[in-house]
Amino acid sequence: MGPAACSGDMAIEASPRRRLPDFNRSVKLKYVKLGYHYLITHGMYLFLTPLVALAAAHVSAFTISDFLALWDHLRFNLVFVVLCSALLVFLSTVFLLTRPRAVYLVDFACYKPEPERKCTRQIFMERSRSTGSFTEENLEFQRKILERSGLGDSTYLPEAVLRVPPNPCMAEARREAEMVMFGALDQLFEKTSLRPKDVGMLIVNCSLFNPTPSLSAMIINRYKLRGNVISYNLGGMGCSAGLISIDLAKDLLQGRPSSYALVVSMENITLNWYFGNERSMLVSNCLFRMGGAAILLSNKTSDRWRSKYRLVHTVRTHKGADDKCFSCVTQKEDPTGRIGVSLSKDLMAVAGDALKTNITTLGPLVLPMSEQLLFFATLVGKKLFKMKLKPYIPDFKLAFEHFCIHAGGRAVLDELEKNLQLSEWHMEPSRMTLHRFGNTSSSSLWYELAYSEAKGRIKKGDRTWQIAFGSGFKCNSAVWRALRTIDPAKEKNPWIDEIHDFPVDVSKVSAI
């Protein structure tokens, strides 16, 4: 999303005292119900295991005469054998026809702007001062935000914003959109050797820039996609819209065999730079930077051998039915008529509740039985036997090898690291993405996954959890399983040429 997108992140930077709720003190009963249901669902395997072992032991004691006797018995019960065989074939056919199609991530590409678009923090402050729009107090406020944001001196801004004076207009915004979308897509088509005519579905998400013709139409025109391509243009859905696009593509692929779906996630900075003096609207200027990603999904079995990942789960949480959640991030005009994104004081509590609800749903799908049993046993001790026990927080490190947490702001990453009990190694892709590229909205998750690939961390069978927040208020997750070990020497992504410089130490406060 754009400035509206990572509302949660922005508020955190502006108000460091507002933190996500401590999950150790607040775990909803819903998690227990889902965990218990999941345990019961799979309890059949625990029950059948000893029976299978007994049957195997019994069969191993059979002699040749026993097998001959069994054959004679089946010969004289031919009708029974035929009926059982027909039933087995019927059930197998029903299973094969009704099971969900596997969705593969063939490859993805992240846009890396030209060096001319780099904006150091010093240049940012100089450009902000040169506009003449900000008071001295608010210039100092922006400087403090930058010093504590976790952003480095190599992030990118579009030419219209860096220019003196700035030139935010529709033509420049279209130019930025074309640079980002076409830059990522050109690289993706090159990496996958896919012909644009083979794309059956196109989904583009960009929260705050929705021109006519749409961004998806711009892509169709540029690459001459076929006339019956199914296209969607998602707007106003925040930083988590990239995962919404993945979920939508998954649903579309379930109904259309042998198809390719193209997902483009981006945000547009040019027309969404705030030139007013409302502090709640200034934080986005300090955090959001230029970037975008293109992802190719397929449901073709023949693509499994060349694909990088298989989509395992998508979990979407929307708290918009609650008025407080709905209004915590709002794009509106300030008293002087300048448009910006207003952040509510309730934002951090809303973000924490959305995250808790999301992992409540995701947990039973991914956590191992051992974690679910521990959680359930702790709850029984507390509720049934009135024991003074702390709620057991499942260890998600047992469910995932890699974590891609939306790089929205440093404070968000700090709180998630603490509450999910993650290590610095797990947080490294998110922190380095924030430092190197800034908050690139919905595309940040793909810069993080690209970082893990460039570091040679992705091994066959590894599971990756992508999680992002968005205005509305939303929290969305996607789980991927690696189909092969990723060799960095064969990769082309925005980190490859400089990955040896990372990780870097990012201090709590870095003076400008």
C-alpha atoms as one frame of an Amber mdcrd trajectory, in Angstrom:
protein
   0.000   0.000   0.000   1.272   3.443   0.005   1.420   5.824   2.803  -1.870
   4.316   3.815  -0.462   0.934   3.484   1.831   0.556   6.329  -0.094   2.620
   8.648   0.888   0.472  11.528   4.504   1.004  10.784   4.169   4.731  10.524
   2.424   5.113  13.812   5.032   3.089  15.567   7.767   5.384  14.392   5.772
   8.453  15.387   4.820   7.071  18.797   7.436   4.596  20.004   5.607   4.086
  23.298   2.636   2.420  21.626   3.578  -1.203  21.239   1.936  -4.380  20.113
   0.176  -6.280  22.891   2.221  -8.856  24.760   0.989 -12.132  23.323   2.210
 -13.914  26.471  -0.640 -12.207  28.318  -3.263 -12.298  25.603  -4.067 -15.468
  23.698  -7.608 -15.974  22.462  -9.540 -19.125  23.175 -10.046 -19.451  19.431
  -6.491 -20.694  19.103  -7.212 -23.485  21.545 -10.370 -24.525  19.735  -8.619
 -24.620  16.386  -5.625 -26.436  17.837  -7.832 -28.990  19.552  -9.830 -29.506
  16.340  -6.643 -30.014  14.393  -5.393 -32.505  16.984  -8.601 -34.528  16.863
  -8.612 -34.469  13.056  -5.186 -36.061  12.965  -5.744 -38.314  15.955  -6.831
 -41.056  13.564  -3.226 -41.521  12.482  -2.134 -42.036  16.097  -4.920 -44.589
  16.567  -4.205 -46.502  13.343  -0.436 -46.708  13.763  -0.471 -49.595  16.309
  -3.131 -51.413  14.258  -0.967 -51.163  11.149   2.012 -52.415  13.130   0.015
 -55.419  14.383  -1.256 -56.183  10.877   2.279 -55.980   9.472   3.530 -58.326
  12.153   0.708 -60.767  11.418   1.321 -60.692   7.650   5.058 -61.217   8.135
   4.223 -64.555   9.801   2.264 -65.825   6.753   3.516 -68.919   4.991   3.056
 -69.915   1.340   0.175 -72.194   2.291  -1.557 -69.263   4.032  -1.342 -67.144
   0.863  -2.699 -70.046  -1.243  -5.628 -70.422   1.137  -6.337 -66.678   0.898
  -6.280 -66.861  -2.904  -8.782 -69.743  -2.897 -11.030 -67.747  -0.595 -10.981
 -64.704  -2.936 -11.651 -66.882  -6.012 -14.920 -68.092  -4.532 -15.948 -64.531
  -3.545 -15.455 -62.879  -6.939 -18.459 -60.549  -6.641 -17.181 -59.141  -3.357
 -13.700 -58.572  -4.810 -15.098 -56.793  -7.905 -17.344 -54.538  -5.815 -14.485
 -53.571  -3.501 -12.197 -52.847  -6.460 -14.853 -50.703  -8.135 -15.413 -48.751
  -4.920 -11.678 -48.183  -4.539 -11.385 -46.895  -8.123 -14.424 -44.613  -7.647
 -13.126 -43.094  -4.412  -9.666 -42.578  -5.918 -11.190 -40.807  -8.925 -13.297
 -38.536  -6.712 -10.233 -37.652  -4.641  -8.120 -36.816  -7.684 -10.869 -34.681
  -9.250 -11.769 -32.714  -6.117  -8.395 -32.079  -4.489  -7.049 -28.512  -4.882
  -4.565 -27.933  -7.666  -1.013 -27.271  -6.547   0.088 -23.671  -7.090   3.760
 -23.148  -7.892   5.844 -19.995  -7.722   7.944 -20.335 -10.850  10.086 -17.267
 -10.135   9.890 -13.615  -9.101  11.772 -10.383  -9.781  12.286  -7.212  -7.753
  12.870  -3.824  -9.356  16.144  -2.087  -8.541  16.077   1.597  -9.575  18.956
   3.332 -11.320  21.720   4.803  -9.114  20.492   8.305 -10.031  17.371   7.663
  -7.948  19.324   7.074  -4.715  18.386   9.376  -1.861  20.606   9.586   1.215
  19.049  10.777   4.429  20.990  14.022   4.101  19.601  14.620   0.617  16.115
  13.833   1.941  16.428  16.556   4.572  17.844  19.044   2.061  14.975  18.430
  -0.374  12.403  18.678   2.418  13.852  22.016   3.514  14.084  23.367  -0.035
  10.332  22.908  -0.627   9.571  25.595   1.938   6.465  23.661   2.973   7.573
  22.475   6.406   8.089  24.388   9.633  11.425  24.144  11.435   9.775  22.057
  14.139   8.459  19.548  11.606  11.771  19.396   9.751  13.349  18.454  13.077
  10.556  15.903  13.604  11.313  14.276  10.240  15.017  14.196  11.032  14.354
  12.346  14.302  12.086   9.868  12.537  14.777   9.168   9.942  17.481   8.701
  12.557  15.394   6.039  14.305  13.728   4.488  11.252  16.317   1.851  10.371
  16.655   3.240   6.825  20.117   3.624   5.338  21.560   5.997   2.756  20.908
   3.908  -0.371  17.121   3.965  -0.675  15.405   5.324  -3.796  12.932   8.087
  -4.588  11.402   9.033  -7.958  12.786  11.944  -9.942   9.670  14.076  -9.426
  10.237  14.053  -5.648  14.004  14.614  -5.791  13.703  17.473  -8.245  14.013
  21.051  -6.970  11.280  22.180  -6.874   9.308  18.873  -6.737   7.043  18.105
  -9.682   4.245  15.783  -8.515   1.943  15.409 -11.514   0.052  12.637 -13.306
   2.632  12.352 -16.098   5.473  11.839 -13.602   3.420   9.363 -11.594   2.759
   7.315 -14.735   6.442   7.471 -15.552   7.342   6.116 -12.109   4.737   3.349
 -12.411   6.085   2.304 -15.810   9.670   2.237 -14.557   8.791   0.017 -11.605
   6.306  -2.345 -13.267   8.094  -2.771 -16.581  11.495  -3.018 -14.899  10.339
  -5.928 -12.725   8.390  -7.615 -15.533  11.206  -7.390 -18.079  13.474  -9.174
 -15.635  10.833 -11.794 -14.793  10.122 -12.638 -18.432  13.855 -12.951 -19.014
  14.331 -15.254 -16.011  11.404 -17.546 -16.843  11.566 -17.430 -20.682   7.792
 -16.982 -20.563   5.992 -15.486 -23.544   3.601 -12.678 -22.490   0.905 -14.312
 -24.637   0.969 -17.318 -22.291  -0.203 -15.254 -19.300  -3.813 -16.126 -18.525
  -4.327 -13.948 -15.424  -2.900 -10.589 -14.377  -3.288  -9.024 -10.930  -1.787
  -5.634 -10.079  -1.962  -4.041  -6.633  -1.137  -0.416  -5.874  -2.964   1.343
  -3.081  -2.820   5.080  -3.705  -2.293   5.452  -7.450  -5.178   4.264  -9.607
  -5.098   5.987 -13.004  -7.358   5.460 -16.012  -6.560   3.364 -18.001  -5.555
   1.174 -15.078  -2.092  -0.088 -14.212  -3.103  -3.567 -15.374  -4.198  -2.077
 -18.709  -0.790  -0.383 -19.018   0.883  -3.783 -18.660  -1.471  -5.416 -21.163
  -0.730  -2.652 -23.666   3.039  -2.785 -23.164   3.421  -6.569 -23.460   0.486
  -7.160 -25.818  -1.170  -9.749 -23.603  -3.905 -11.810 -25.213  -7.435 -10.500
 -25.490  -9.028 -12.969 -23.073  -6.549 -12.374 -20.236  -8.306 -12.071 -16.861
  -7.050  -8.850 -15.265  -7.580  -7.248 -11.865  -6.389  -3.909 -10.480  -6.509
  -3.789  -6.665  -6.411  -0.374  -5.011  -6.591   1.044  -1.492  -5.765  -2.264
   0.241  -2.507  -1.338   1.941   0.887  -2.957   2.370  -0.620  -6.427   2.705
  -2.278  -6.213  -0.726   0.549  -8.239  -2.253  -0.557 -11.303  -0.292  -4.187
 -10.574  -1.160  -3.104 -10.701  -4.817  -1.400 -14.059  -4.214  -4.540 -15.418
  -2.573  -6.698 -14.178  -5.451  -4.335 -15.741  -7.987  -4.497 -19.031  -6.080
  -8.289 -19.053  -6.228  -8.278 -18.248  -9.951  -5.763 -20.996 -10.676  -7.984
 -23.538  -8.907 -10.650 -23.026 -11.548  -8.496 -22.831 -14.659  -6.188 -25.781
 -15.367  -2.835 -25.330 -17.123  -2.654 -21.569 -16.542  -0.170 -18.875 -15.593
  -0.982 -16.003 -13.220   1.137 -12.857 -13.111   1.129 -10.746  -9.929   2.635
  -7.240  -9.770   2.962  -5.534  -6.362   4.036  -1.917  -6.073   3.305   1.549
  -4.709   3.617   4.985  -6.252   5.439   7.771  -4.420   5.152  10.697  -6.849
   1.563  11.777  -6.187   1.543  10.711  -2.540   4.229  12.943  -1.076   2.752
  14.987   1.759   3.614  18.711   1.794   1.700  19.700   4.930   2.584  19.991
   8.605   0.336  17.423  10.284   2.841  15.159  12.025   0.667  12.056  11.765
   0.844  12.471   7.994   4.575  13.238   7.776   5.853   9.817   8.837   5.089
   8.233   5.461   7.487  10.670   3.750  10.284   9.369   5.948   9.630   5.648
   5.463   8.218   4.940   2.004  10.555   4.443  -0.922  10.478   3.351  -4.559
  10.172  -0.371  -5.371   8.069  -3.147  -6.856   7.997  -6.868  -7.603   6.583
  -9.251 -10.224   5.682 -12.864  -9.412   4.822 -15.721 -11.780   2.485 -18.463
 -10.493   1.507 -21.659 -12.290  -0.754 -24.659 -11.723   0.901 -26.772 -14.415
   2.339 -30.028 -13.105   5.025 -29.775 -15.775   6.273 -26.539 -14.155   7.043
 -28.187 -10.835  10.571 -29.134 -11.857  11.582 -25.540 -12.615   9.566 -23.747
  -9.923  11.135 -22.402  -6.751   8.268 -22.781  -4.287   4.866 -24.344  -3.757
   2.134 -22.296  -2.094   1.030 -24.154   1.044  -1.352 -21.783   2.849  -2.807
 -18.289   2.655  -4.561 -16.795   5.677  -6.352 -13.447   5.483  -7.583 -11.466
   8.485  -9.782  -8.382   8.087 -10.865  -6.342  11.120 -12.795  -3.728   9.126
 -16.135  -4.613  10.728 -14.889  -2.846  13.865 -15.182   0.942  13.536 -11.981
   1.546  15.496 -10.037  -0.775  13.211 -11.632   0.634  10.072 -10.798   4.257
  10.876  -7.328   3.868  12.367  -5.704   4.709   9.002  -7.501   7.231   6.831
  -6.450   9.150   3.751  -7.890  12.654   3.981  -7.178  16.364   3.688  -5.463
  18.282   6.466  -6.807  21.714   7.587  -4.941  23.392   4.700  -6.420  21.071
   2.067  -3.305  18.945   1.538  -3.954  15.208   1.231  -2.214  12.766   3.540
  -2.756   9.654   5.631  -4.036  10.203   9.161  -3.067   7.683  11.837  -5.166
   6.934  14.899  -3.733   6.588  18.406  -5.340   3.113  18.483  -3.252   1.886
  15.575  -0.814  -0.271  17.514  -3.525  -2.004  19.504  -5.405  -2.677  16.252
  -2.293  -4.058  14.558  -1.583  -6.344  17.494  -5.125  -7.688  17.547  -5.072
  -8.333  13.795  -1.782 -10.194  14.056  -3.026 -12.277  16.966  -6.159 -13.246
  15.049  -4.132 -14.151  11.992  -1.690 -16.440  13.789  -4.620 -17.952  15.708
  -5.933 -19.212  12.383  -2.543 -20.075  10.918  -1.136 -21.888  13.954  -3.187
 -25.108  13.727  -2.344 -25.382  10.032   1.424 -25.256  10.443   2.493 -26.033
  14.012   3.754 -29.533  14.828   1.681 -31.782  17.097   4.156 -31.383  19.956
   3.533 -27.630  20.150  -0.221 -28.021  19.982  -0.245 -30.609  22.753   1.863
 -28.353  24.997  -0.448 -25.447  24.361  -3.546 -27.540  25.052  -2.069 -29.057
  28.214  -1.233 -25.583  29.546  -4.780 -24.396  28.906  -6.297 -27.428  30.643
  -4.066 -26.807  33.648  -5.160 -23.182  33.853  -8.861 -23.554  33.163  -9.694
 -26.968  34.583  -7.265 -27.344  37.485  -6.916 -23.604  38.224  -3.132 -23.832
  38.085  -1.182 -20.567  37.955   0.466 -21.055  34.591   1.429 -18.550  31.927
  -0.228 -19.126  28.545   2.043 -21.248  26.381   3.157 -19.362  23.276   3.879
 -21.850  20.460   7.320 -21.744  18.906   6.779 -20.784  15.272  10.442 -21.469
  14.573   9.464 -25.152  14.603   6.987 -24.481  11.791   9.139 -22.220   9.600
  12.786 -21.931   8.658  12.470 -18.404   7.225  10.420 -15.330   8.116   9.583
 -12.467   5.753   7.959  -9.777   7.894   6.895  -6.637   6.067   9.688  -4.062
   6.424   7.411  -1.209   7.394   9.390   0.331  10.212  12.001  -0.536  12.782
   9.656  -0.491  15.762   7.309  -3.014  14.150  10.178  -5.402  13.513  11.449
  -5.003  17.081   8.062  -5.871  18.554   7.481  -8.865  16.307  10.961 -10.185
  17.035  10.192 -10.054  20.755   6.648 -11.418  20.681   7.335 -14.241  18.215
  10.628 -14.995  20.001  12.683 -14.796  16.813  16.440 -14.543  16.555  18.489
 -11.839  14.825  19.149 -14.352  12.045  15.418 -14.751  11.396  14.886 -10.976
  11.373  17.891 -10.223   9.184  16.092 -10.257   5.782  13.461  -7.792   7.035
  15.931  -5.476   8.760  18.336  -5.418   5.843  15.518  -4.785   3.373  14.329
  -1.836   5.459  17.897  -0.511   5.661  18.734  -0.936   1.969  15.425  -0.246
   0.188  13.176   1.341   2.824   9.464   0.574   3.061   8.547  -0.476  -0.484
   4.992  -1.304   0.600   3.535  -4.628  -0.586   6.686  -5.546  -2.531   8.955
  -5.550   0.548   8.227  -9.242   1.247   9.811 -10.173  -2.082  12.950  -8.130
  -1.456  13.242 -10.059   1.811  12.835 -13.444   0.128  15.373 -12.354  -2.494
  17.780 -11.534   0.348  17.476 -15.056   1.766  18.080 -16.493  -1.705  21.133
 -14.291  -2.283  22.551 -15.458   1.054  22.147 -19.096   0.006  19.769 -19.823
   2.879  16.925 -21.468   0.957  17.198 -25.270   0.967  14.849 -27.823  -0.528
  11.897 -28.405   1.798  12.352 -25.153   3.750   9.184 -23.334   4.780   8.860
 -19.541   4.554   6.255 -17.403   6.307   5.363 -14.064   4.694   3.306 -11.724
   6.856   2.146  -8.141   6.215  -0.199  -5.497   7.628  -2.472  -3.118   5.761
  -5.001  -0.343   6.267  -8.585  -1.359   6.760  -7.279  -3.045   9.040  -5.756
  -6.246   7.649  -3.127  -8.819   8.486  -2.347 -11.445   5.824  -0.037 -14.456
   5.677   1.326 -16.789   3.024   3.315 -19.980   3.566   5.684 -21.360   0.915
   7.694 -24.574   0.711  10.918 -24.601  -1.293  10.924 -27.174  -4.098  14.669
 -26.993  -4.599  17.804 -25.545  -3.084  18.414 -22.037  -4.449  21.939 -21.516
  -5.769  22.876 -17.815  -5.393  25.439 -18.122  -8.201  22.600 -18.753 -10.645
  20.312 -16.026  -9.328  19.684 -12.512 -10.579  18.090 -10.301  -7.969  18.675
  -6.817  -6.493  20.991  -8.129  -3.764  23.397 -10.301  -5.742  25.963  -7.629
  -6.609  26.238  -6.358  -3.042  25.164  -9.236  -0.806  28.713  -9.571   0.532
  28.223  -6.193   2.253  25.359  -7.512   4.386  24.331  -7.793   7.113  25.296
  -4.398   8.448  24.934  -3.103  11.967  21.937  -0.782  12.264  22.156   1.320
  15.414  19.114   2.373  17.393  19.794   5.997  16.523  21.899   6.932  13.514
  22.572  10.658  13.439  22.240  12.549  10.175
